Amino acid sequence: MKKINEYLGDQTEHLLLHTCDTIDKTRLTLPGPNYLDQVFLNSNRSPQVLNALARLYNSGNLAGTGYLSILPVDQGIEHTAGSAFGPNPDYFDPENIVQLALEAGCNGVASTFGVLGLTSRKYAHKIPYIVKINHNELLTYPNKHDQILFGSVKDAWNMGACAIGATVYFGSAESNKQIREISEAFAYAHELGLATILWCYTRNEAFKTNDKDYHAAADLTGQANHLGVTIQADIIKQKLPDTNGGFRDLKFGKTSEEMYAKYTSDHPIDMCRYQVANCYMGKIGLINSGGASGESDYEDAVKTAVINKRAGGMGLISGRKAFQRPRKEGVELLNLIQQVYLDREITIA
């Protein structure tokens, strides 16, 4: 706890002592050892899907807590391999990606068909594999906001994966196609006994104005989450909100006074709580992304984990902050994130 306080610095009281007066914690389904029974026992998820989810939640250093720490490495496609692995070329080698997740005690490793397929016989039984089935490849010029399927759900199942991951760019011109594709993919994954994780990102040039970028606004990302749970994602991945008022300020969609005056505030925990509320009040777990690597990685990682946990979220999925540095430091950073979720002094706000 002392180390966590040191990384939070002057944000310690602001984040650790905050009480959420927007959506009360008693309304939420919170992470815990009995989470799967509490939420999915009477759902349409088959015993095979429950088995896959149980393997994910019962692996690594956070096993049995109801929280997740996942290493995602798909930036070789999403951001180009040179930009992703330039800071540490060891991770051009797929085996190093899986070994980092194992050594750091992550619940699972999320990566591409190529990375996980090349290592599956050696590692798929040692750590849960999450195969990312679609990507926004950046070699098309000019770039566009689209997600292309890079393989099939059956391929992921054959390599021993316990879950598939996919992205939908909600708000983009291609979103209708992506929603249909991933809805079908998730339905088939559940038939095969795989769990499903959705990257619920917003993409539209109109969401960024001269004054503000609303791509991570609480109201827009919250609605993206709500669409994600509608197509039966078992876990939602979302960026931490850094602003609000996207619908209101851009003047589209439908809003209510309560969205801004009652159920959110400008406090980061309250904005994240609104994201959790849109995940069926926490019944579908929200994991926030760790973001880009920079000079304050440790501080940012701890802050994001504290906000997510105190808001009612289910964990962190952090990649670049970990793999764009030496292995020892990457393990240290991921373990630091896990300590936030293991620390009983950090409670729901």
XYZ file of C-alpha atoms in Angstrom:
349
model
C 0.000 0.000 0.000
C 2.888 2.357 0.720
C 4.248 1.868 -2.800
C 0.785 2.409 -4.288
C 0.437 5.664 -2.331
C 3.830 6.790 -3.582
C 2.807 6.272 -7.202
C -0.530 8.022 -6.676
C 1.281 11.021 -5.182
C -0.923 14.094 -4.839
C -3.837 12.060 -6.271
C -3.918 9.722 -3.241
C -6.777 11.313 -1.314
C -8.650 12.275 -4.480
C -8.762 8.636 -5.628
C -8.633 6.559 -2.444
C -11.032 8.564 -0.276
C -13.649 9.367 -2.899
C -17.227 8.231 -2.272
C -19.331 7.680 -5.368
C -22.609 9.597 -4.944
C -23.804 9.021 -8.497
C -24.639 5.327 -8.833
C -24.426 3.652 -5.443
C -22.188 0.594 -5.090
C -25.107 -1.425 -3.659
C -26.655 -1.430 -7.137
C -23.626 -3.184 -8.637
C -22.626 -6.802 -9.050
C -19.062 -6.715 -7.754
C -16.094 -8.946 -8.610
C -15.445 -11.763 -6.173
C -14.790 -15.492 -5.804
C -18.461 -16.342 -6.548
C -18.854 -13.975 -9.500
C -19.345 -16.666 -12.166
C -22.036 -18.505 -10.178
C -23.745 -15.255 -9.310
C -23.989 -14.001 -12.899
C -23.766 -16.875 -15.371
C -25.203 -19.908 -13.571
C -28.718 -19.243 -14.879
C -27.644 -17.643 -18.164
C -27.621 -19.143 -21.656
C -23.849 -19.752 -21.419
C -23.148 -23.463 -21.689
C -21.096 -25.478 -19.178
C -18.241 -25.359 -21.703
C -18.308 -21.531 -21.713
C -18.458 -21.476 -17.913
C -15.460 -23.801 -17.870
C -13.561 -21.436 -20.166
C -14.446 -18.425 -18.020
C -13.512 -20.309 -14.860
C -10.104 -21.129 -16.306
C -9.534 -17.467 -17.101
C -10.647 -16.220 -13.666
C -8.747 -18.939 -11.813
C -5.330 -18.437 -13.426
C -2.367 -16.298 -12.447
C -1.755 -14.127 -9.414
C -5.367 -12.907 -9.257
C -6.851 -16.426 -9.360
C -10.063 -16.730 -7.362
C -10.467 -12.999 -6.706
C -12.885 -12.182 -9.520
C -10.359 -9.743 -11.002
C -8.380 -10.014 -14.212
C -4.887 -9.000 -15.335
C -4.445 -9.645 -19.058
C -1.452 -9.001 -21.313
C -2.623 -7.866 -24.796
C -0.119 -7.796 -27.655
C -1.826 -7.159 -30.978
C -0.148 -3.810 -31.618
C 2.081 -5.375 -34.254
C -0.957 -5.185 -36.532
C -2.936 -2.372 -34.948
C -0.007 0.076 -34.709
C 2.624 -1.541 -37.041
C 5.225 -3.937 -35.699
C 8.040 -1.419 -35.930
C 6.301 1.123 -33.716
C 5.124 -1.536 -31.248
C 8.340 -3.520 -30.865
C 10.918 -0.856 -31.689
C 11.454 -0.029 -27.990
C 12.103 -3.725 -27.244
C 12.728 -5.948 -30.309
C 12.594 -9.110 -28.155
C 8.833 -9.075 -28.670
C 9.048 -9.557 -32.403
C 9.466 -13.174 -31.174
C 6.017 -14.559 -30.216
C 7.381 -16.853 -27.496
C 8.632 -13.883 -25.498
C 5.113 -12.460 -25.437
C 3.674 -15.609 -23.860
C 6.605 -15.946 -21.464
C 6.098 -12.385 -20.216
C 2.443 -13.116 -19.421
C 3.403 -16.346 -17.655
C 6.217 -14.848 -15.624
C 4.051 -11.899 -14.581
C 1.233 -14.167 -13.390
C -1.388 -12.789 -15.775
C -4.813 -14.437 -16.032
C -4.344 -14.719 -19.775
C -2.529 -13.502 -22.870
C -4.392 -11.877 -25.766
C -2.720 -11.788 -29.148
C -3.004 -12.605 -32.838
C -3.596 -15.867 -34.681
C 0.048 -15.813 -35.737
C 1.537 -15.268 -32.268
C -0.665 -17.731 -30.413
C -0.809 -20.292 -33.210
C 2.975 -20.525 -33.362
C 3.220 -21.195 -29.617
C 0.005 -23.065 -28.858
C 1.327 -26.627 -28.421
C 3.900 -25.431 -25.898
C 1.847 -22.934 -23.885
C -1.939 -23.107 -24.496
C -2.334 -25.539 -21.581
C -0.171 -23.382 -19.294
C -1.908 -20.007 -19.632
C -5.333 -19.112 -21.069
C -5.117 -17.997 -24.694
C -7.341 -15.181 -25.955
C -7.189 -15.021 -29.745
C -7.903 -11.588 -31.220
C -9.813 -12.463 -34.381
C -10.014 -9.054 -36.089
C -7.731 -6.058 -36.529
C -7.457 -2.615 -38.081
C -4.430 -3.091 -40.295
C -2.615 0.169 -40.999
C -1.036 -0.644 -44.373
C -4.093 0.539 -46.306
C -3.628 4.115 -47.471
C -5.388 6.273 -46.583
C -6.151 4.540 -43.292
C -9.777 3.772 -42.508
C -11.669 2.851 -39.351
C -12.375 -0.786 -40.142
C -11.738 -4.182 -38.565
C -10.839 -7.167 -40.743
C -11.290 -10.792 -39.698
C -7.865 -12.464 -39.737
C -9.045 -16.007 -39.015
C -11.980 -18.098 -37.893
C -13.444 -18.903 -34.499
C -12.842 -22.587 -35.251
C -9.119 -21.863 -35.764
C -8.983 -20.281 -32.295
C -10.767 -23.272 -30.789
C -8.401 -25.706 -32.546
C -5.310 -24.044 -31.058
C -6.688 -24.523 -27.535
C -7.837 -20.979 -26.832
C -10.272 -20.426 -23.983
C -11.604 -17.148 -25.399
C -11.741 -14.987 -28.493
C -11.387 -11.220 -28.547
C -12.681 -8.784 -31.151
C -12.989 -5.051 -31.734
C -15.968 -3.064 -32.939
C -15.407 0.588 -33.853
C -18.734 1.955 -32.661
C -19.654 5.177 -34.414
C -17.616 4.461 -37.538
C -19.065 4.104 -41.019
C -18.170 0.389 -40.901
C -19.701 -0.295 -37.481
C -22.903 -1.940 -38.762
C -20.866 -4.532 -40.664
C -18.578 -5.101 -37.691
C -21.497 -5.541 -35.271
C -23.040 -8.190 -37.540
C -19.729 -10.030 -38.031
C -18.805 -10.092 -34.366
C -22.324 -10.957 -33.194
C -22.140 -14.058 -35.391
C -18.585 -14.831 -34.267
C -19.535 -14.552 -30.580
C -22.563 -16.800 -31.055
C -20.384 -19.448 -32.719
C -17.695 -19.074 -30.051
C -20.291 -19.779 -27.363
C -21.449 -22.838 -29.319
C -17.873 -24.162 -29.238
C -17.458 -23.370 -25.532
C -15.248 -20.279 -25.856
C -15.616 -17.099 -23.820
C -15.899 -13.733 -25.583
C -14.181 -10.379 -24.950
C -15.122 -7.232 -26.864
C -12.879 -4.210 -27.395
C -15.641 -1.529 -27.378
C -13.880 1.411 -29.004
C -15.428 4.518 -30.551
C -14.145 5.838 -33.899
C -15.433 8.811 -35.853
C -13.606 11.906 -37.032
C -16.564 13.983 -35.862
C -15.943 12.828 -32.266
C -12.809 15.007 -32.223
C -13.350 18.759 -32.469
C -10.936 21.681 -32.366
C -11.599 21.972 -28.635
C -11.946 18.418 -27.354
C -11.580 14.737 -28.180
C -14.707 12.783 -27.184
C -13.521 9.313 -28.184
C -13.055 8.446 -24.502
C -16.073 10.384 -23.207
C -17.976 8.574 -20.459
C -21.329 8.822 -22.245
C -20.069 7.598 -25.647
C -17.929 4.784 -24.236
C -20.702 3.836 -21.832
C -23.105 3.385 -24.746
C -20.474 1.415 -26.651
C -20.237 -0.885 -23.625
C -24.007 -1.285 -23.591
C -23.980 -2.323 -27.238
C -21.155 -4.742 -26.452
C -23.019 -6.567 -23.690
C -26.047 -6.693 -25.985
C -24.176 -8.959 -28.405
C -23.255 -11.151 -25.402
C -19.667 -10.259 -24.740
C -18.645 -11.992 -21.515
C -16.073 -9.278 -20.755
C -15.878 -5.681 -22.004
C -12.599 -3.896 -22.712
C -12.795 -0.114 -22.747
C -10.546 2.913 -22.469
C -10.706 4.804 -19.188
C -12.970 7.845 -19.671
C -11.213 11.199 -19.590
C -14.139 13.516 -20.370
C -17.922 13.477 -20.761
C -20.727 15.084 -22.716
C -20.113 13.633 -26.165
C -23.774 13.171 -27.040
C -24.689 16.524 -25.536
C -21.898 18.652 -26.988
C -21.834 17.050 -30.439
C -25.640 17.199 -30.494
C -26.519 13.703 -31.642
C -28.151 10.624 -30.172
C -30.562 10.807 -27.245
C -29.783 12.008 -23.741
C -31.466 12.657 -20.427
C -30.741 15.194 -17.714
C -29.875 12.343 -15.336
C -27.004 11.133 -17.529
C -24.959 14.215 -16.713
C -26.497 15.709 -13.582
C -27.203 12.559 -11.549
C -25.318 9.510 -12.807
C -21.928 11.020 -13.657
C -19.636 13.787 -12.458
C -16.212 15.047 -13.486
C -14.509 12.679 -11.028
C -12.690 9.836 -12.892
C -14.180 7.158 -10.629
C -17.705 8.417 -11.238
C -17.141 8.478 -14.998
C -15.798 4.924 -14.897
C -18.754 3.914 -12.687
C -21.024 5.019 -15.541
C -19.117 2.661 -17.855
C -19.649 -0.169 -15.329
C -23.363 0.655 -15.089
C -23.675 0.234 -18.849
C -22.216 -3.270 -18.493
C -25.456 -4.434 -16.876
C -24.482 -2.847 -13.545
C -21.284 -4.851 -13.383
C -22.769 -8.217 -14.274
C -20.511 -8.189 -17.347
C -17.005 -7.334 -16.224
C -15.319 -4.110 -17.342
C -11.568 -4.186 -17.907
C -9.924 -0.890 -18.777
C -6.956 -0.611 -21.111
C -3.545 0.461 -19.861
C -2.860 2.919 -22.668
C 0.329 3.954 -24.407
C 3.775 3.718 -22.875
C 5.440 6.904 -21.601
C 7.600 8.455 -18.904
C 5.037 7.903 -16.102
C 4.020 4.296 -16.828
C 4.086 3.069 -13.232
C 2.110 6.044 -11.934
C -0.422 5.831 -14.769
C -0.863 2.066 -14.380
C -1.540 2.337 -10.643
C -3.923 5.260 -11.127
C -5.896 3.419 -13.846
C -6.130 0.261 -11.738
C -7.323 2.186 -8.668
C -9.978 4.018 -10.697
C -11.190 0.799 -12.324
C -11.325 -1.146 -9.059
C -13.007 1.580 -7.017
C -15.544 2.171 -9.813
C -16.570 -1.503 -9.746
C -14.509 -2.686 -12.691
C -12.946 -6.105 -13.049
C -9.329 -5.448 -13.936
C -6.787 -4.097 -16.352
C -5.554 -5.190 -19.763
C -2.161 -3.562 -20.148
C 0.310 -4.232 -22.953
C 2.638 -1.499 -24.195
C 3.541 -0.289 -20.715
C 4.826 -3.817 -20.024
C 6.370 -5.144 -23.238
C 7.999 -1.915 -24.408
C 10.588 -2.219 -21.626
C 13.024 -4.875 -20.344
C 11.371 -8.132 -19.240
C 12.144 -7.628 -15.544
C 10.552 -4.189 -15.550
C 7.541 -5.435 -17.508
C 6.915 -8.149 -14.937
C 7.332 -5.611 -12.135
C 4.771 -3.263 -13.686
C 2.187 -6.012 -14.225
C 2.698 -7.258 -10.671
C 2.201 -3.712 -9.390
C -1.159 -3.541 -11.173
C -2.130 -6.875 -9.650
C -1.244 -5.610 -6.166
C -3.920 -2.918 -6.506
C -6.555 -5.623 -6.978
C -5.136 -7.812 -4.220
C -4.993 -4.966 -1.669
C -8.057 -5.120 0.560
C -7.603 -1.525 1.679
C -8.580 -0.363 -1.810
C -12.338 -0.803 -1.789
C -15.321 0.004 -3.990
C -16.134 3.729 -3.839
